[in-house]
Amino acid sequence: MTSSADAPTVRAQMNLPALAVALLVLVATLGAALTLADGAFAGAYRQPEERRVAVALSERLVAADADHTARANVLDHDRLAAADIGSRFPVVGAHDVRVRLDDRTVLARGDASGGVTVRRVVLVRNTSRVERTPPLADNATTLPRRTDRVTLDIDPSPGVTTVRANDRVVLHDPDGLGGTYRVRTSRYETLRLSFTAAEPLERGDITVGYRPARTTKATLAVTVDG
């Protein structure tokens, strides 16, 4: 039988295992917390640099003076896809990079599976060549879509001497035009081509080639990792 004097000692001995367990739990919890904190600090250290690069690259991708933009925030899909990340965008340094338009990856280097992603809403410009032999009522034709350049194949037999684009003379030869000509036009207005010729023109006397631009809205996502 345990005396009342021995009771505190017995209770203390009984509490020792519980205390040991509690200390083990505390040490384990503290270790996990320190590990998480170290990871968070490391992530916080890396991410500002990745975010800076991602923001800078996204701004460069939509710049008005870039080789792959038609104007600010309007991307030419084909030119962008052909760009070389390392030489064209030195801001990326040695980082892994992925550039996506909606669900399509258009540029990539390395494995940018994590890191920081910056998104922008942009317009994507696509062009495809159209070739027409339009009717030439009154020696003129109007293109159905705007374009910034046209190619004219002119049959020399009708004696075309002058070509106007919206009343602006773009080609002239008093001895007669014949062959293939490339003409710059304004993409901001509907294009009407008119021809001065020795005789009325017929379908087939003029072939017009052009690349009408079509723009669609898309989300540009720039991911920088590592």
PDB file of N, CA, C and O in Angstrom, residues 17 37-38 59 72-73 75 84 87 96 100 106-107 114-115 137 142 156 159 168 183 189 198 201-202 206 210:
ATOM      1  N   PRO A  17       6.105   9.310 -18.971  1.00  0.00           N
ATOM      2  CA  PRO A  17       5.886   8.896 -20.362  1.00  0.00           C
ATOM      3  C   PRO A  17       5.067   9.905 -21.158  1.00  0.00           C
ATOM      4  O   PRO A  17       5.367  10.184 -22.319  1.00  0.00           O
ATOM      5  N   ALA A  37       8.800  26.788 -43.095  1.00  0.00           N
ATOM      6  CA  ALA A  37       9.224  28.194 -43.104  1.00  0.00           C
ATOM      7  C   ALA A  37      10.412  28.385 -44.030  1.00  0.00           C
ATOM      8  O   ALA A  37      10.484  29.349 -44.798  1.00  0.00           O
ATOM      9  N   ASP A  38      11.355  27.414 -43.972  1.00  0.00           N
ATOM     10  CA  ASP A  38      12.520  27.514 -44.854  1.00  0.00           C
ATOM     11  C   ASP A  38      12.096  27.446 -46.322  1.00  0.00           C
ATOM     12  O   ASP A  38      12.585  28.209 -47.160  1.00  0.00           O
ATOM     13  N   GLU A  59       5.429  42.275 -71.186  1.00  0.00           N
ATOM     14  CA  GLU A  59       5.366  43.634 -71.727  1.00  0.00           C
ATOM     15  C   GLU A  59       6.087  43.721 -73.065  1.00  0.00           C
ATOM     16  O   GLU A  59       5.625  44.406 -73.994  1.00  0.00           O
ATOM     17  N   ALA A  72       0.473  47.789 -80.908  1.00  0.00           N
ATOM     18  CA  ALA A  72       0.512  47.454 -79.491  1.00  0.00           C
ATOM     19  C   ALA A  72      -0.617  46.496 -79.128  1.00  0.00           C
ATOM     20  O   ALA A  72      -1.776  46.715 -79.470  1.00  0.00           O
ATOM     21  N   ASN A  73      -0.247  45.399 -78.468  1.00  0.00           N
ATOM     22  CA  ASN A  73      -1.198  44.408 -77.954  1.00  0.00           C
ATOM     23  C   ASN A  73      -1.870  43.581 -79.047  1.00  0.00           C
ATOM     24  O   ASN A  73      -2.839  42.869 -78.767  1.00  0.00           O
ATOM     25  N   LEU A  75      -0.822  40.671 -81.625  1.00  0.00           N
ATOM     26  CA  LEU A  75       0.260  39.750 -81.956  1.00  0.00           C
ATOM     27  C   LEU A  75       0.041  39.111 -83.315  1.00  0.00           C
ATOM     28  O   LEU A  75      -1.081  38.711 -83.641  1.00  0.00           O
ATOM     29  N   ASP A  84      12.880  33.474 -81.567  1.00  0.00           N
ATOM     30  CA  ASP A  84      13.828  32.742 -80.736  1.00  0.00           C
ATOM     31  C   ASP A  84      13.903  33.430 -79.375  1.00  0.00           C
ATOM     32  O   ASP A  84      14.272  34.606 -79.283  1.00  0.00           O
ATOM     33  N   SER A  87      17.643  34.852 -78.126  1.00  0.00           N
ATOM     34  CA  SER A  87      18.216  36.014 -78.802  1.00  0.00           C
ATOM     35  C   SER A  87      17.266  37.194 -78.858  1.00  0.00           C
ATOM     36  O   SER A  87      17.689  38.343 -78.801  1.00  0.00           O
ATOM     37  N   ASP A  96      13.758  29.052 -67.309  1.00  0.00           N
ATOM     38  CA  ASP A  96      12.864  28.268 -68.166  1.00  0.00           C
ATOM     39  C   ASP A  96      11.610  29.097 -68.430  1.00  0.00           C
ATOM     40  O   ASP A  96      11.097  29.764 -67.522  1.00  0.00           O
ATOM     41  N   ARG A 100       2.051  30.857 -73.800  1.00  0.00           N
ATOM     42  CA  ARG A 100       0.865  30.212 -74.347  1.00  0.00           C
ATOM     43  C   ARG A 100      -0.151  31.260 -74.799  1.00  0.00           C
ATOM     44  O   ARG A 100      -0.258  32.328 -74.196  1.00  0.00           O
ATOM     45  N   VAL A 106       3.100  28.489 -77.747  1.00  0.00           N
ATOM     46  CA  VAL A 106       3.706  29.036 -78.969  1.00  0.00           C
ATOM     47  C   VAL A 106       5.207  29.222 -78.835  1.00  0.00           C
ATOM     48  O   VAL A 106       5.934  29.228 -79.835  1.00  0.00           O
ATOM     49  N   LEU A 107       5.701  29.377 -77.621  1.00  0.00           N
ATOM     50  CA  LEU A 107       7.134  29.486 -77.376  1.00  0.00           C
ATOM     51  C   LEU A 107       7.467  28.739 -76.094  1.00  0.00           C
ATOM     52  O   LEU A 107       6.697  28.789 -75.129  1.00  0.00           O
ATOM     53  N   GLY A 114       6.495  25.029 -63.186  1.00  0.00           N
ATOM     54  CA  GLY A 114       6.064  25.728 -61.974  1.00  0.00           C
ATOM     55  C   GLY A 114       6.287  27.220 -62.142  1.00  0.00           C
ATOM     56  O   GLY A 114       5.917  27.791 -63.158  1.00  0.00           O
ATOM     57  N   GLY A 115       6.921  27.824 -61.148  1.00  0.00           N
ATOM     58  CA  GLY A 115       7.270  29.234 -61.260  1.00  0.00           C
ATOM     59  C   GLY A 115       6.087  30.174 -61.177  1.00  0.00           C
ATOM     60  O   GLY A 115       5.082  29.895 -60.539  1.00  0.00           O
ATOM     61  N   ALA A 137     -16.154  46.290-113.117  1.00  0.00           N
ATOM     62  CA  ALA A 137     -17.144  47.265-113.591  1.00  0.00           C
ATOM     63  C   ALA A 137     -16.561  48.661-113.479  1.00  0.00           C
ATOM     64  O   ALA A 137     -16.008  49.046-112.431  1.00  0.00           O
ATOM     65  N   THR A 142     -13.539  46.701-105.490  1.00  0.00           N
ATOM     66  CA  THR A 142     -13.374  46.971-104.056  1.00  0.00           C
ATOM     67  C   THR A 142     -13.134  45.654-103.343  1.00  0.00           C
ATOM     68  O   THR A 142     -13.881  44.688-103.522  1.00  0.00           O
ATOM     69  N   PRO A 156      -0.909  42.965-119.917  1.00  0.00           N
ATOM     70  CA  PRO A 156      -0.522  44.176-120.656  1.00  0.00           C
ATOM     71  C   PRO A 156      -1.432  44.511-121.835  1.00  0.00           C
ATOM     72  O   PRO A 156      -1.448  45.664-122.298  1.00  0.00           O
ATOM     73  N   GLY A 159      -3.783  47.687-121.997  1.00  0.00           N
ATOM     74  CA  GLY A 159      -3.136  48.995-121.966  1.00  0.00           C
ATOM     75  C   GLY A 159      -3.388  49.785-120.695  1.00  0.00           C
ATOM     76  O   GLY A 159      -3.666  50.986-120.742  1.00  0.00           O
ATOM     77  N   ARG A 168      -5.581  57.436-104.750  1.00  0.00           N
ATOM     78  CA  ARG A 168      -4.147  57.743-104.664  1.00  0.00           C
ATOM     79  C   ARG A 168      -3.428  56.941-105.738  1.00  0.00           C
ATOM     80  O   ARG A 168      -3.571  55.722-105.823  1.00  0.00           O
ATOM     81  N   VAL A 183       1.984  46.502-103.967  1.00  0.00           N
ATOM     82  CA  VAL A 183       1.555  47.850-103.592  1.00  0.00           C
ATOM     83  C   VAL A 183       1.207  47.878-102.101  1.00  0.00           C
ATOM     84  O   VAL A 183       0.479  46.999-101.612  1.00  0.00           O
ATOM     85  N   GLU A 189      -8.641  51.393 -93.855  1.00  0.00           N
ATOM     86  CA  GLU A 189      -9.794  51.751 -94.676  1.00  0.00           C
ATOM     87  C   GLU A 189     -10.041  50.689 -95.743  1.00  0.00           C
ATOM     88  O   GLU A 189      -9.138  49.963 -96.148  1.00  0.00           O
ATOM     89  N   ALA A 198      -6.572  51.735-121.809  1.00  0.00           N
ATOM     90  CA  ALA A 198      -6.927  52.137-123.171  1.00  0.00           C
ATOM     91  C   ALA A 198      -8.279  51.587-123.581  1.00  0.00           C
ATOM     92  O   ALA A 198      -8.929  52.132-124.478  1.00  0.00           O
ATOM     93  N   LEU A 201     -11.819  47.046-119.081  1.00  0.00           N
ATOM     94  CA  LEU A 201     -11.225  45.823-118.561  1.00  0.00           C
ATOM     95  C   LEU A 201     -12.288  44.753-118.351  1.00  0.00           C
ATOM     96  O   LEU A 201     -13.446  45.051-118.049  1.00  0.00           O
ATOM     97  N   GLU A 202     -11.861  43.506-118.477  1.00  0.00           N
ATOM     98  CA  GLU A 202     -12.745  42.366-118.259  1.00  0.00           C
ATOM     99  C   GLU A 202     -12.175  41.495-117.142  1.00  0.00           C
ATOM    100  O   GLU A 202     -10.987  41.600-116.779  1.00  0.00           O
ATOM    101  N   ILE A 206      -7.023  41.574-114.582  1.00  0.00           N
ATOM    102  CA  ILE A 206      -6.310  41.924-113.344  1.00  0.00           C
ATOM    103  C   ILE A 206      -6.531  40.807-112.332  1.00  0.00           C
ATOM    104  O   ILE A 206      -7.673  40.406-112.068  1.00  0.00           O
ATOM    105  N   TYR A 210      -3.945  39.262-101.922  1.00  0.00           N
ATOM    106  CA  TYR A 210      -3.812  40.043-100.686  1.00  0.00           C
ATOM    107  C   TYR A 210      -3.954  39.126 -99.480  1.00  0.00           C
ATOM    108  O   TYR A 210      -4.378  37.969 -99.582  1.00  0.00           O
TER     109      TYR A 210
END
